Amino acid sequence: PLNISLERGGELLLLTLAQPKANVVDAEMIAALNAAVVEHRGRKNLKAILLDAEGPNFSFGASVEEHLPDQCAAMLKSLHGLLINMMEAYVPILVAIRGQCLGGGLEVALAGNFLFCAPDAKLGQPEIKLGVIAPAATSILPHLIGRAAAEDMLITGRSLSAEEAKAIGLVHEIADDPRAAALSYFDKHLAQKSASSLRLAVRAARFDLVQTIKKTLNEIERLYLDDVMATRDAVEGLTAFLEKRAPKWENC
């Protein structure tokens, strides 16, 4: 599900989601991403990671089936472990996004440092439409875009255009070819730097964020498992999505 290559003389790790057109962030994809990050983050000359995707969309999100009660605990543990490992890779992570970047797909992108989006990109956390919440995005977004903008995304579930996302500071650059833009950013701003100095700069810049996320993510994950999944409507929303029908809410 993941293509892995070393570019720029081994200084850039390229990770490409390779299950188009949805590029679902399921257990297999999470495991592949996590293994690649853990294996390569210790490379002495690694200066950045570039994450992109095959096909017209970055990712439709996490597997809805894996959100159901019998699988959601394992799914959340593995996804959140991946995000922490990405944030603790301590090299700049560039993310190139086309089309839909939703749910768990956006959560993976949020663990990066700089997002480069095509003009057609749509970024959103639509979990509330399925009767559930997005623990990782709930933990991370307020620190990146402020509480008001984060609550707008998390509580409504609406998607933002690339322009909207850039206006609130979520997106670094809009480009017709976001992968080329990310590579240009690497060549211009990162390639000439010391790899060890880059690691320390990222570590310092993200120190408070990573410590806070590790704490709050555990608490919100517990809220998801103990409270959200105890409601009738959470299961109904997920089931309705899988059955391709409108959910019938009972508000409990």
Short mmCIF file of C-alpha atoms in Angstrom, two decimals:
data_model
loop_
_atom_site.label_atom_id
_atom_site.label_comp_id
_atom_site.label_asym_id
_atom_site.label_seq_id
_atom_site.Cartn_x
_atom_site.Cartn_y
_atom_site.Cartn_z
CA PRO A 1 0.00 0.00 0.00
CA LEU A 2 3.03 2.28 0.29
CA ASN A 3 5.84 3.11 -2.13
CA ILE A 4 9.13 3.98 -0.44
CA SER A 5 12.20 5.54 -2.02
CA LEU A 6 15.20 7.60 -1.03
CA GLU A 7 15.75 10.71 -3.14
CA ARG A 8 18.28 13.53 -3.31
CA GLY A 9 21.22 11.26 -2.50
CA GLY A 10 19.40 9.66 0.40
CA GLU A 11 18.66 12.97 2.10
CA LEU A 12 14.91 12.84 1.34
CA LEU A 13 12.62 9.92 2.19
CA LEU A 14 9.68 9.77 -0.21
CA LEU A 15 6.60 7.91 1.06
CA THR A 16 3.72 7.56 -1.41
CA LEU A 17 0.32 6.22 -0.44
CA ALA A 18 -0.34 3.69 -3.19
CA GLN A 19 -3.95 2.51 -2.94
CA PRO A 20 -5.76 4.94 -5.26
CA LYS A 21 -8.24 6.33 -5.66
CA ALA A 22 -9.21 6.35 -1.98
CA ASN A 23 -5.80 5.66 -0.34
CA VAL A 24 -7.66 4.55 2.78
CA VAL A 25 -5.63 4.79 5.97
CA ASP A 26 -6.42 1.27 7.14
CA ALA A 27 -4.46 -1.09 9.38
CA GLU A 28 -2.19 -2.18 6.51
CA MET A 29 -1.42 1.40 5.46
CA ILE A 30 -0.80 2.52 9.05
CA ALA A 31 1.60 -0.38 9.64
CA ALA A 32 3.49 0.33 6.41
CA LEU A 33 3.84 4.04 7.17
CA ASN A 34 4.92 3.38 10.74
CA ALA A 35 7.52 0.80 9.68
CA ALA A 36 8.97 3.16 7.07
CA VAL A 37 9.21 6.10 9.48
CA VAL A 38 10.77 4.02 12.25
CA GLU A 39 13.22 2.33 9.89
CA HIS A 40 14.51 5.47 8.20
CA ARG A 41 14.23 8.28 10.76
CA GLY A 42 17.60 7.36 12.26
CA ARG A 43 19.50 7.78 8.97
CA LYS A 44 22.36 10.17 9.69
CA ASN A 45 21.98 12.17 6.48
CA LEU A 46 18.16 12.27 6.34
CA LYS A 47 17.00 15.89 6.04
CA ALA A 48 13.28 15.53 5.33
CA ILE A 49 10.38 13.21 4.59
CA LEU A 50 7.97 13.89 1.72
CA LEU A 51 4.57 12.25 1.98
CA ASP A 52 2.33 12.17 -1.08
CA ALA A 53 -0.20 9.89 -2.77
CA GLU A 54 -0.96 8.22 -6.07
CA GLY A 55 -4.16 9.06 -7.89
CA PRO A 56 -6.50 12.05 -7.76
CA ASN A 57 -6.96 12.05 -3.97
CA PHE A 58 -4.58 12.11 -1.03
CA SER A 59 -6.87 10.01 1.16
CA PHE A 60 -10.58 9.55 1.82
CA GLY A 61 -9.67 8.82 5.45
CA ALA A 62 -9.44 5.88 7.81
CA SER A 63 -11.28 2.62 7.29
CA VAL A 64 -14.86 3.02 8.52
CA GLU A 65 -15.08 -0.72 9.15
CA GLU A 66 -12.15 -0.42 11.56
CA HIS A 67 -14.07 2.25 13.50
CA LEU A 68 -16.72 -0.25 14.56
CA PRO A 69 -16.76 -1.25 18.25
CA ASP A 70 -14.87 -4.52 17.86
CA GLN A 71 -11.92 -2.91 16.05
CA CYS A 72 -11.77 0.76 17.01
CA ALA A 73 -9.49 0.40 20.06
CA ALA A 74 -6.77 -1.33 18.03
CA MET A 75 -7.23 1.08 15.13
CA LEU A 76 -6.89 4.18 17.31
CA LYS A 77 -3.85 2.80 19.13
CA SER A 78 -2.01 2.07 15.88
CA LEU A 79 -2.99 5.34 14.17
CA HIS A 80 -2.05 7.46 17.16
CA GLY A 81 1.23 5.57 17.53
CA LEU A 82 2.03 6.40 13.91
CA LEU A 83 1.28 10.09 14.40
CA ILE A 84 3.49 10.34 17.47
CA ASN A 85 6.30 8.52 15.66
CA MET A 86 5.97 10.96 12.77
CA MET A 87 6.11 13.96 15.10
CA GLU A 88 9.08 12.43 16.92
CA ALA A 89 10.93 11.61 13.70
CA TYR A 90 12.44 15.09 14.18
CA VAL A 91 13.02 15.79 10.53
CA PRO A 92 10.83 18.19 8.54
CA ILE A 93 7.87 16.37 7.01
CA LEU A 94 6.47 17.84 3.80
CA VAL A 95 3.02 16.70 2.62
CA ALA A 96 1.79 17.01 -0.98
CA ILE A 97 -2.00 16.91 -1.26
CA ARG A 98 -4.35 16.59 -4.20
CA GLY A 99 -8.12 16.16 -4.11
CA GLN A 100 -9.76 14.84 -0.97
CA CYS A 101 -7.74 14.79 2.25
CA LEU A 102 -10.22 13.72 4.88
CA GLY A 103 -10.52 12.15 8.33
CA GLY A 104 -7.61 9.90 9.19
CA GLY A 105 -5.87 11.01 6.00
CA LEU A 106 -5.84 14.61 7.20
CA GLU A 107 -4.73 13.48 10.65
CA VAL A 108 -1.68 11.85 9.06
CA ALA A 109 -1.01 15.08 7.15
CA LEU A 110 -1.36 17.11 10.36
CA ALA A 111 1.56 15.19 11.84
CA GLY A 112 3.71 16.80 9.15
CA ASN A 113 5.24 20.27 9.19
CA PHE A 114 4.38 21.83 5.84
CA LEU A 115 1.36 21.09 3.63
CA PHE A 116 1.49 21.78 -0.10
CA CYS A 117 -1.93 21.58 -1.76
CA ALA A 118 -3.29 21.56 -5.28
CA PRO A 119 -6.01 24.15 -5.96
CA ASP A 120 -8.64 21.39 -5.97
CA ALA A 121 -7.70 20.06 -2.53
CA LYS A 122 -10.42 19.62 0.10
CA LEU A 123 -9.36 19.20 3.72
CA GLY A 124 -11.79 18.11 6.39
CA GLN A 125 -12.63 16.04 9.45
CA PRO A 126 -16.09 14.67 8.57
CA GLU A 127 -16.27 12.20 11.48
CA ILE A 128 -19.14 14.08 13.14
CA LYS A 129 -21.30 13.28 10.09
CA LEU A 130 -20.89 9.61 11.02
CA GLY A 131 -21.77 10.26 14.65
CA VAL A 132 -18.20 10.02 15.97
CA ILE A 133 -15.22 12.34 16.58
CA ALA A 134 -11.62 12.63 15.43
CA PRO A 135 -9.36 12.23 18.49
CA ALA A 136 -6.05 13.07 16.81
CA ALA A 137 -7.38 16.09 14.91
CA THR A 138 -9.11 17.27 18.09
CA SER A 139 -5.73 17.14 19.84
CA ILE A 140 -3.63 18.71 17.08
CA LEU A 141 -5.75 21.25 15.17
CA PRO A 142 -6.19 23.89 17.92
CA HIS A 143 -2.41 24.21 18.18
CA LEU A 144 -2.01 24.67 14.43
CA ILE A 145 -4.91 26.95 13.45
CA GLY A 146 -6.37 28.25 16.73
CA ARG A 147 -9.35 27.03 18.68
CA ALA A 148 -12.10 28.81 16.75
CA ALA A 149 -11.02 27.50 13.35
CA ALA A 150 -10.40 24.03 14.79
CA GLU A 151 -13.84 23.89 16.40
CA ASP A 152 -15.42 24.98 13.11
CA MET A 153 -13.85 22.00 11.34
CA LEU A 154 -14.39 19.47 14.13
CA ILE A 155 -17.96 20.34 15.10
CA THR A 156 -19.41 20.89 11.61
CA GLY A 157 -17.36 18.31 9.72
CA ARG A 158 -17.20 20.63 6.72
CA SER A 159 -14.30 20.51 4.30
CA LEU A 160 -12.10 23.51 3.57
CA SER A 161 -10.89 24.51 0.15
CA ALA A 162 -7.16 24.91 -0.36
CA GLU A 163 -7.61 28.70 -0.24
CA GLU A 164 -9.56 28.54 3.04
CA ALA A 165 -7.00 26.20 4.55
CA LYS A 166 -4.14 28.49 3.53
CA ALA A 167 -5.91 31.56 4.94
CA ILE A 168 -6.03 30.00 8.42
CA GLY A 169 -2.44 28.77 8.30
CA LEU A 170 -3.12 25.07 7.78
CA VAL A 171 -1.59 24.99 4.28
CA HIS A 172 1.87 26.35 3.51
CA GLU A 173 1.54 26.70 -0.28
CA ILE A 174 -0.99 26.14 -3.07
CA ALA A 175 0.52 24.83 -6.30
CA ASP A 176 -0.74 23.06 -9.40
CA ASP A 177 1.84 20.35 -8.74
CA PRO A 178 2.13 20.08 -4.94
CA ARG A 179 4.79 17.38 -5.10
CA ALA A 180 7.01 19.55 -7.29
CA ALA A 181 6.39 22.47 -4.92
CA ALA A 182 7.42 20.36 -1.94
CA LEU A 183 10.57 19.19 -3.73
CA SER A 184 11.40 22.79 -4.63
CA TYR A 185 10.96 23.76 -0.98
CA PHE A 186 13.34 20.99 0.04
CA ASP A 187 15.94 22.03 -2.52
CA LYS A 188 15.72 25.73 -1.65
CA HIS A 189 15.32 25.67 2.12
CA LEU A 190 16.50 22.33 3.52
CA ALA A 191 19.06 20.65 1.26
CA GLN A 192 21.92 22.97 2.22
CA LYS A 193 21.34 22.59 5.97
CA SER A 194 23.07 20.22 8.36
CA ALA A 195 20.94 17.12 8.93
CA SER A 196 21.80 17.06 12.63
CA SER A 197 20.96 20.75 13.02
CA LEU A 198 17.63 20.27 11.22
CA ARG A 199 16.72 17.47 13.62
CA LEU A 200 17.46 19.64 16.63
CA ALA A 201 15.56 22.58 15.14
CA VAL A 202 12.47 20.45 14.54
CA ARG A 203 12.75 18.90 17.97
CA ALA A 204 13.00 22.31 19.62
CA ALA A 205 10.23 23.88 17.54
CA ARG A 206 7.83 21.02 18.29
CA PHE A 207 8.83 20.28 21.88
CA ASP A 208 5.78 21.79 23.59
CA LEU A 209 3.43 20.56 20.87
CA VAL A 210 4.59 16.95 21.02
CA GLN A 211 4.44 16.82 24.81
CA THR A 212 0.94 18.30 24.84
CA ILE A 213 -0.34 16.04 22.05
CA LYS A 214 0.96 12.89 23.76
CA LYS A 215 -0.96 13.84 26.91
CA THR A 216 -4.23 15.02 25.40
CA LEU A 217 -4.39 12.30 22.75
CA ASN A 218 -4.51 9.59 25.41
CA GLU A 219 -7.35 11.37 27.18
CA ILE A 220 -9.41 11.99 24.04
CA GLU A 221 -8.82 8.43 22.84
CA ARG A 222 -10.28 7.24 26.15
CA LEU A 223 -13.26 9.58 25.74
CA TYR A 224 -13.82 8.10 22.27
CA LEU A 225 -13.74 4.51 23.49
CA ASP A 226 -15.65 5.00 26.77
CA ASP A 227 -18.17 7.69 25.86
CA VAL A 228 -18.57 8.13 22.11
CA MET A 229 -18.70 4.43 21.29
CA ALA A 230 -21.13 3.87 24.17
CA THR A 231 -23.76 5.88 22.30
CA ARG A 232 -26.31 4.29 20.03
CA ASP A 233 -25.87 7.03 17.40
CA ALA A 234 -22.13 6.44 16.95
CA VAL A 235 -22.71 2.85 15.89
CA GLU A 236 -25.73 3.89 13.82
CA GLY A 237 -23.75 6.52 11.94
CA LEU A 238 -20.94 4.14 11.08
CA THR A 239 -23.33 1.38 10.11
CA ALA A 240 -25.42 3.71 7.94
CA PHE A 241 -22.31 4.82 6.07
CA LEU A 242 -21.32 1.23 5.35
CA GLU A 243 -24.87 0.42 4.27
CA LYS A 244 -24.95 3.52 2.05
CA ARG A 245 -28.04 5.02 3.69
CA ALA A 246 -28.92 8.07 5.73
CA PRO A 247 -28.41 7.62 9.49
CA LYS A 248 -31.44 7.60 11.78
CA TRP A 249 -30.38 9.55 14.84
CA GLU A 250 -32.02 8.96 18.21
CA ASN A 251 -29.81 11.52 19.96
CA CYS A 252 -28.48 9.08 22.50
#
